[in-house]
């Protein structure tokens, strides 16, 4: 089954987003309303606060996305929403609203996996990416090294055994008293720091495909305790370098091993300047294609949800209205 214009909805964490995307790649509108300021004073996302904010923000965000797309409600041909993984209350807001709209407009409902949506962010800007691809999916809740063999066909080579990369950025930033979310703050501070100032551990760098980031976080905490006068930009840059080194090293090895046509990034941490720079460098050296989605498409948004929905609808048809939120949903693998 196919639908040209899909309305995507994303409410899995602290962004309330809606977008209209045509044929899985033409972004007609993409509206993201961030709740960062609401959660910043608590130093992280408070689930109950997030759900309530989604309830208030979702319909105005959807209305704006439809208006910005320059179409009427009746020109929407399917409604898609993220149904997991994420915060259950937050997910339920998007899923319930999407089902209601699909019933009112009599169009299909498509339940979308948030991780698959992050993978499809790349195809929004580059619909003809050649496969197999190695995709490094790095967000606040997930860190995985994925081989995409073909559309909707994945293998997970490895994942984090403890903290996700974004979680490590957020925890280190909190310890350094920088605020929330930590990734963008550490990224910005690192520009003025020396990445070689402190050698933080590169855990599991050489063994297997899994990652571990809780050790580097503890190493930062211990370093600050013993050396309280180290300039914060040097700590930020050295920490960032340690995380990026491990991510790039494994992604590069994976690409070589499977003979990938390209290497892609997905998820919020994919907005990191140093990660983007290093990925480009290694791809040039290895003669493979590098693909970096724009920063706005790396962090949570609904255009990626509508893109993934387009492929899912073609392959599997509409989702049942009995599908509910699934907070611990995994990527469907081969
Ligand atoms: O994908 P995302 O928007 O939400 C989840 O699905 O988790 O990712 C959010 C994560 C946060 O941990 C945030 O600190 C991190 O992405 N992040 C960054 C950067 N921008 C966002 N980490 C490092 N550098 C950045 N520039
Ligand atoms: Zn995400």
XYZ file of C-alpha atoms and ligand atoms in Angstrom:
361
model
C 0.000 0.000 0.000
C 1.207 3.501 -0.735
C 0.325 7.005 0.460
C 1.906 10.115 -0.963
C 1.626 12.682 1.839
C 2.171 11.290 5.337
C 1.722 13.261 8.558
C 4.372 12.098 11.045
C 4.121 12.576 14.815
C 6.929 12.225 17.354
C 6.411 12.376 21.132
C 8.740 9.678 22.489
C 10.761 11.924 24.801
C 10.969 15.697 25.218
C 10.319 16.980 21.699
C 6.767 17.405 20.438
C 7.042 17.201 16.669
C 4.892 16.922 13.554
C 5.853 16.908 9.883
C 4.381 16.316 6.465
C 6.592 14.328 4.102
C 5.757 13.340 0.572
C 6.907 9.956 -0.788
C 9.301 9.323 2.101
C 11.773 12.042 1.221
C 10.225 15.366 0.256
C 9.864 17.292 3.527
C 6.910 19.655 3.057
C 7.043 20.828 6.695
C 8.780 19.843 9.916
C 7.849 21.468 13.223
C 9.686 20.638 16.461
C 8.656 22.144 19.775
C 11.326 21.429 22.334
C 10.524 21.075 26.027
C 14.181 21.555 27.012
C 13.481 24.626 29.142
C 10.715 22.824 31.041
C 13.056 19.991 32.040
C 16.344 21.910 32.388
C 15.727 22.904 36.005
C 15.409 19.220 36.953
C 18.649 18.334 35.115
C 16.901 15.764 32.898
C 13.559 14.742 31.408
C 10.736 14.258 33.934
C 8.322 11.758 32.339
C 5.112 13.138 33.842
C 6.038 16.712 32.886
C 6.840 15.518 29.343
C 3.470 13.749 28.895
C 1.512 16.778 30.057
C 3.463 19.098 27.793
C 2.868 16.791 24.800
C -0.885 16.921 25.480
C -0.801 20.725 25.377
C 1.586 21.139 22.477
C 0.718 18.357 20.053
C -2.382 19.690 18.298
C -0.966 23.221 17.756
C 2.228 21.617 16.399
C 0.216 19.373 14.047
C -1.855 22.361 12.865
C 1.323 24.312 12.164
C 2.874 21.412 10.243
C -0.218 21.089 8.034
C -0.374 24.856 7.380
C 3.354 25.056 6.615
C 3.000 22.149 4.182
C 0.522 24.330 2.253
C -2.189 21.666 2.207
C -5.541 20.997 3.867
C -6.224 18.227 6.420
C -7.993 16.197 3.759
C -4.857 15.983 1.638
C -3.080 13.926 4.315
C -3.076 10.325 3.089
C -1.769 8.533 6.204
C -0.941 9.418 9.814
C 2.130 7.925 11.494
C 3.363 8.121 15.074
C 6.320 6.781 17.036
C 5.055 3.921 19.258
C 8.384 3.047 20.921
C 10.951 2.976 22.353
C 10.552 5.936 24.698
C 8.615 7.146 27.724
C 5.309 5.299 27.854
C 3.124 8.271 28.802
C 4.767 10.490 26.208
C 4.420 7.849 23.470
C 0.738 7.326 24.276
C -0.043 10.980 23.566
C 1.282 10.756 20.004
C -0.103 7.286 19.291
C -3.620 8.140 20.543
C -3.729 11.402 18.614
C -2.508 9.734 15.413
C -5.120 6.976 15.676
C -7.872 9.532 16.269
C -6.813 11.587 13.237
C -6.581 8.488 11.065
C -10.161 7.567 12.034
C -11.543 11.065 11.503
C -9.849 11.464 8.127
C -10.374 7.797 7.204
C -6.733 7.234 6.272
C -4.257 4.527 7.382
C -2.459 4.686 10.733
C 1.209 3.661 10.749
C 3.010 2.798 14.004
C 6.704 3.690 13.684
C 9.734 2.402 15.563
C 11.753 5.425 16.779
C 15.078 3.707 16.023
C 14.001 2.883 12.475
C 12.933 6.526 12.127
C 16.454 7.689 13.107
C 17.875 5.367 10.432
C 15.517 6.835 7.842
C 16.621 10.402 8.620
C 19.492 9.794 6.166
C 17.121 8.866 3.353
C 15.190 12.118 3.744
C 18.068 14.037 2.283
C 19.659 11.270 0.201
C 16.897 8.905 -0.999
C 19.229 6.939 -3.266
C 21.883 5.934 -0.739
C 23.452 2.683 -1.883
C 23.399 -0.322 0.449
C 24.811 -2.137 2.359
C 25.384 0.742 4.726
C 26.888 0.839 8.172
C 24.907 3.178 10.389
C 26.096 4.380 13.748
C 22.931 5.077 15.721
C 23.875 7.259 18.659
C 21.214 8.931 20.779
C 20.350 9.694 24.372
C 18.894 6.247 24.935
C 20.673 4.056 22.359
C 24.065 3.353 20.856
C 24.187 0.672 18.187
C 26.252 -0.256 15.193
C 23.852 -1.353 12.475
C 24.230 -2.867 9.040
C 21.397 -1.893 6.708
C 21.357 -4.557 3.989
C 18.359 -3.154 2.173
C 15.283 -1.100 3.011
C 13.824 -2.276 6.343
C 16.446 -5.040 6.603
C 18.928 -4.606 9.414
C 21.515 -6.462 11.429
C 22.672 -5.077 14.767
C 26.408 -5.745 15.059
C 26.783 -4.298 18.526
C 25.251 -2.021 21.146
C 26.247 -0.383 24.380
C 26.504 -2.682 27.358
C 25.849 0.189 29.787
C 25.318 3.920 29.078
C 24.322 5.244 25.656
C 26.769 7.752 24.144
C 24.320 10.639 24.594
C 23.658 9.595 28.174
C 27.422 9.784 28.860
C 27.534 13.306 27.374
C 24.559 14.328 29.523
C 25.953 12.794 32.740
C 29.433 14.287 32.265
C 27.923 17.701 31.501
C 25.819 17.494 34.628
C 28.881 16.594 36.708
C 30.764 19.554 35.241
C 27.810 21.784 36.149
C 27.119 22.691 32.517
C 23.381 21.999 32.329
C 21.020 19.892 30.227
C 21.125 18.497 27.585
C 24.870 18.022 27.834
C 25.813 16.960 24.314
C 25.491 20.327 22.589
C 27.152 22.114 25.560
C 30.180 19.804 25.579
C 30.383 20.069 21.789
C 30.497 23.883 21.990
C 32.980 24.031 24.917
C 35.316 21.542 23.250
C 36.088 24.030 20.495
C 38.231 25.946 23.023
C 39.732 22.857 24.659
C 42.687 20.582 23.963
C 41.471 17.050 23.077
C 44.887 15.621 24.013
C 45.042 17.313 27.442
C 43.847 14.200 29.332
C 43.861 10.642 28.043
C 40.507 9.175 29.069
C 39.967 5.412 28.579
C 38.692 4.031 25.258
C 36.749 1.053 26.655
C 36.323 -2.059 24.494
C 37.970 -0.186 21.624
C 39.524 -3.279 20.087
C 37.226 -6.097 21.176
C 34.006 -6.940 19.425
C 31.281 -4.587 18.284
C 29.762 -3.585 21.622
C 30.384 -0.274 23.366
C 30.789 0.802 26.981
C 30.680 4.421 28.111
C 30.195 4.242 31.850
C 33.971 3.884 32.473
C 34.879 7.087 30.672
C 32.196 8.929 32.639
C 33.667 7.649 35.934
C 37.171 8.548 34.731
C 36.031 12.144 34.166
C 34.493 12.294 37.651
C 37.715 10.928 39.227
C 39.906 13.282 37.226
C 37.893 16.329 38.316
C 38.067 15.203 41.931
C 41.857 14.860 41.834
C 42.555 17.840 39.550
C 39.923 20.473 40.303
C 41.879 23.166 38.442
C 41.855 21.503 35.020
C 40.181 23.900 32.566
C 36.658 22.678 31.775
C 37.111 23.036 27.979
C 40.106 20.637 28.164
C 38.037 18.068 30.089
C 35.138 18.448 27.649
C 37.348 18.115 24.567
C 39.293 15.138 25.972
C 36.100 13.334 27.003
C 34.485 14.004 23.634
C 37.608 12.746 21.850
C 37.556 9.471 23.812
C 33.889 8.814 22.962
C 34.276 9.795 19.308
C 37.440 7.702 18.886
C 35.681 4.507 19.961
C 32.571 5.193 17.880
C 34.535 5.986 14.727
C 36.995 3.140 15.167
C 34.273 0.514 15.362
C 32.157 1.995 12.599
C 35.163 2.132 10.302
C 36.153 -1.475 11.043
C 32.577 -2.611 10.465
C 32.396 -0.798 7.128
C 35.636 -2.441 5.992
C 34.602 -5.877 7.183
C 31.240 -5.976 5.431
C 32.367 -4.053 2.345
C 29.864 -1.266 3.002
C 29.130 1.266 0.286
C 28.853 3.985 2.884
C 28.903 5.027 6.499
C 26.012 7.015 8.009
C 25.192 8.630 11.321
C 21.823 8.789 13.061
C 20.438 9.958 16.427
C 21.017 13.078 18.512
C 24.754 12.529 19.084
C 25.162 12.501 15.292
C 24.865 16.290 15.585
C 28.285 16.304 17.322
C 30.824 18.368 15.377
C 33.849 16.215 16.191
C 32.029 12.977 15.324
C 30.935 14.440 11.985
C 34.408 15.726 11.199
C 36.101 12.404 12.001
C 33.546 10.368 10.073
C 34.211 12.448 6.969
C 37.981 12.057 7.411
C 37.909 8.255 7.673
C 35.508 7.884 4.766
C 37.779 9.974 2.552
C 40.764 7.860 3.647
C 38.892 4.582 3.027
C 37.264 5.729 -0.216
C 33.665 5.111 0.881
C 30.646 7.362 0.956
C 30.000 9.337 4.177
C 26.533 10.505 4.879
C 25.680 12.976 7.614
C 22.041 13.985 7.970
C 21.612 17.705 8.718
C 21.747 18.444 12.448
C 17.993 19.137 12.595
C 17.300 15.651 11.231
C 19.719 13.966 13.686
C 17.902 15.030 16.838
C 14.295 13.946 17.416
C 11.911 15.184 14.716
C 8.789 13.945 12.943
C 10.038 14.104 9.344
C 12.092 10.974 10.006
C 8.954 9.311 11.427
C 6.983 10.083 8.259
C 9.896 8.839 6.114
C 10.112 5.499 7.927
C 6.304 5.235 7.773
C 6.350 5.577 3.988
C 8.608 2.526 3.647
C 6.708 0.529 6.283
C 3.353 1.274 4.682
C 4.653 0.104 1.296
C 6.027 -3.108 2.802
C 3.532 -4.060 5.522
C 0.387 -1.987 4.930
C -1.374 -0.017 7.707
C -0.857 -0.825 11.381
C -3.706 -2.111 13.481
C -5.472 0.422 15.688
C -4.878 -1.999 18.546
C -1.117 -1.265 18.517
C -0.201 0.495 21.745
C 2.907 2.253 23.055
C 5.894 -0.048 23.569
C 8.530 1.684 25.735
C 11.186 -0.991 25.215
C 10.658 -1.678 21.514
C 13.762 -2.916 19.643
C 14.830 -2.563 16.054
C 13.319 -5.376 13.944
C 16.354 -7.383 12.806
C 16.975 -10.103 10.217
O 17.993 11.279 19.330
P 17.790 12.263 20.429
O 17.318 13.663 20.060
O 16.809 11.701 21.506
C 16.818 10.329 21.848
O 16.178 9.535 21.103
O 17.538 9.996 22.821
O 19.196 12.348 21.214
C 19.369 13.170 22.344
C 20.816 13.024 22.802
C 21.101 13.728 24.116
O 21.813 12.837 24.957
C 21.974 14.908 23.707
O 22.886 15.317 24.714
C 22.692 14.344 22.496
O 21.705 13.594 21.823
N 23.215 15.395 21.596
C 24.542 15.589 21.383
C 24.639 16.721 20.539
N 23.366 17.166 20.259
C 22.511 16.334 20.924
N 25.619 14.915 21.831
C 26.832 15.362 21.444
N 27.009 16.466 20.658
C 25.954 17.157 20.174
N 26.137 18.212 19.399
Zn 15.788 9.845 19.219
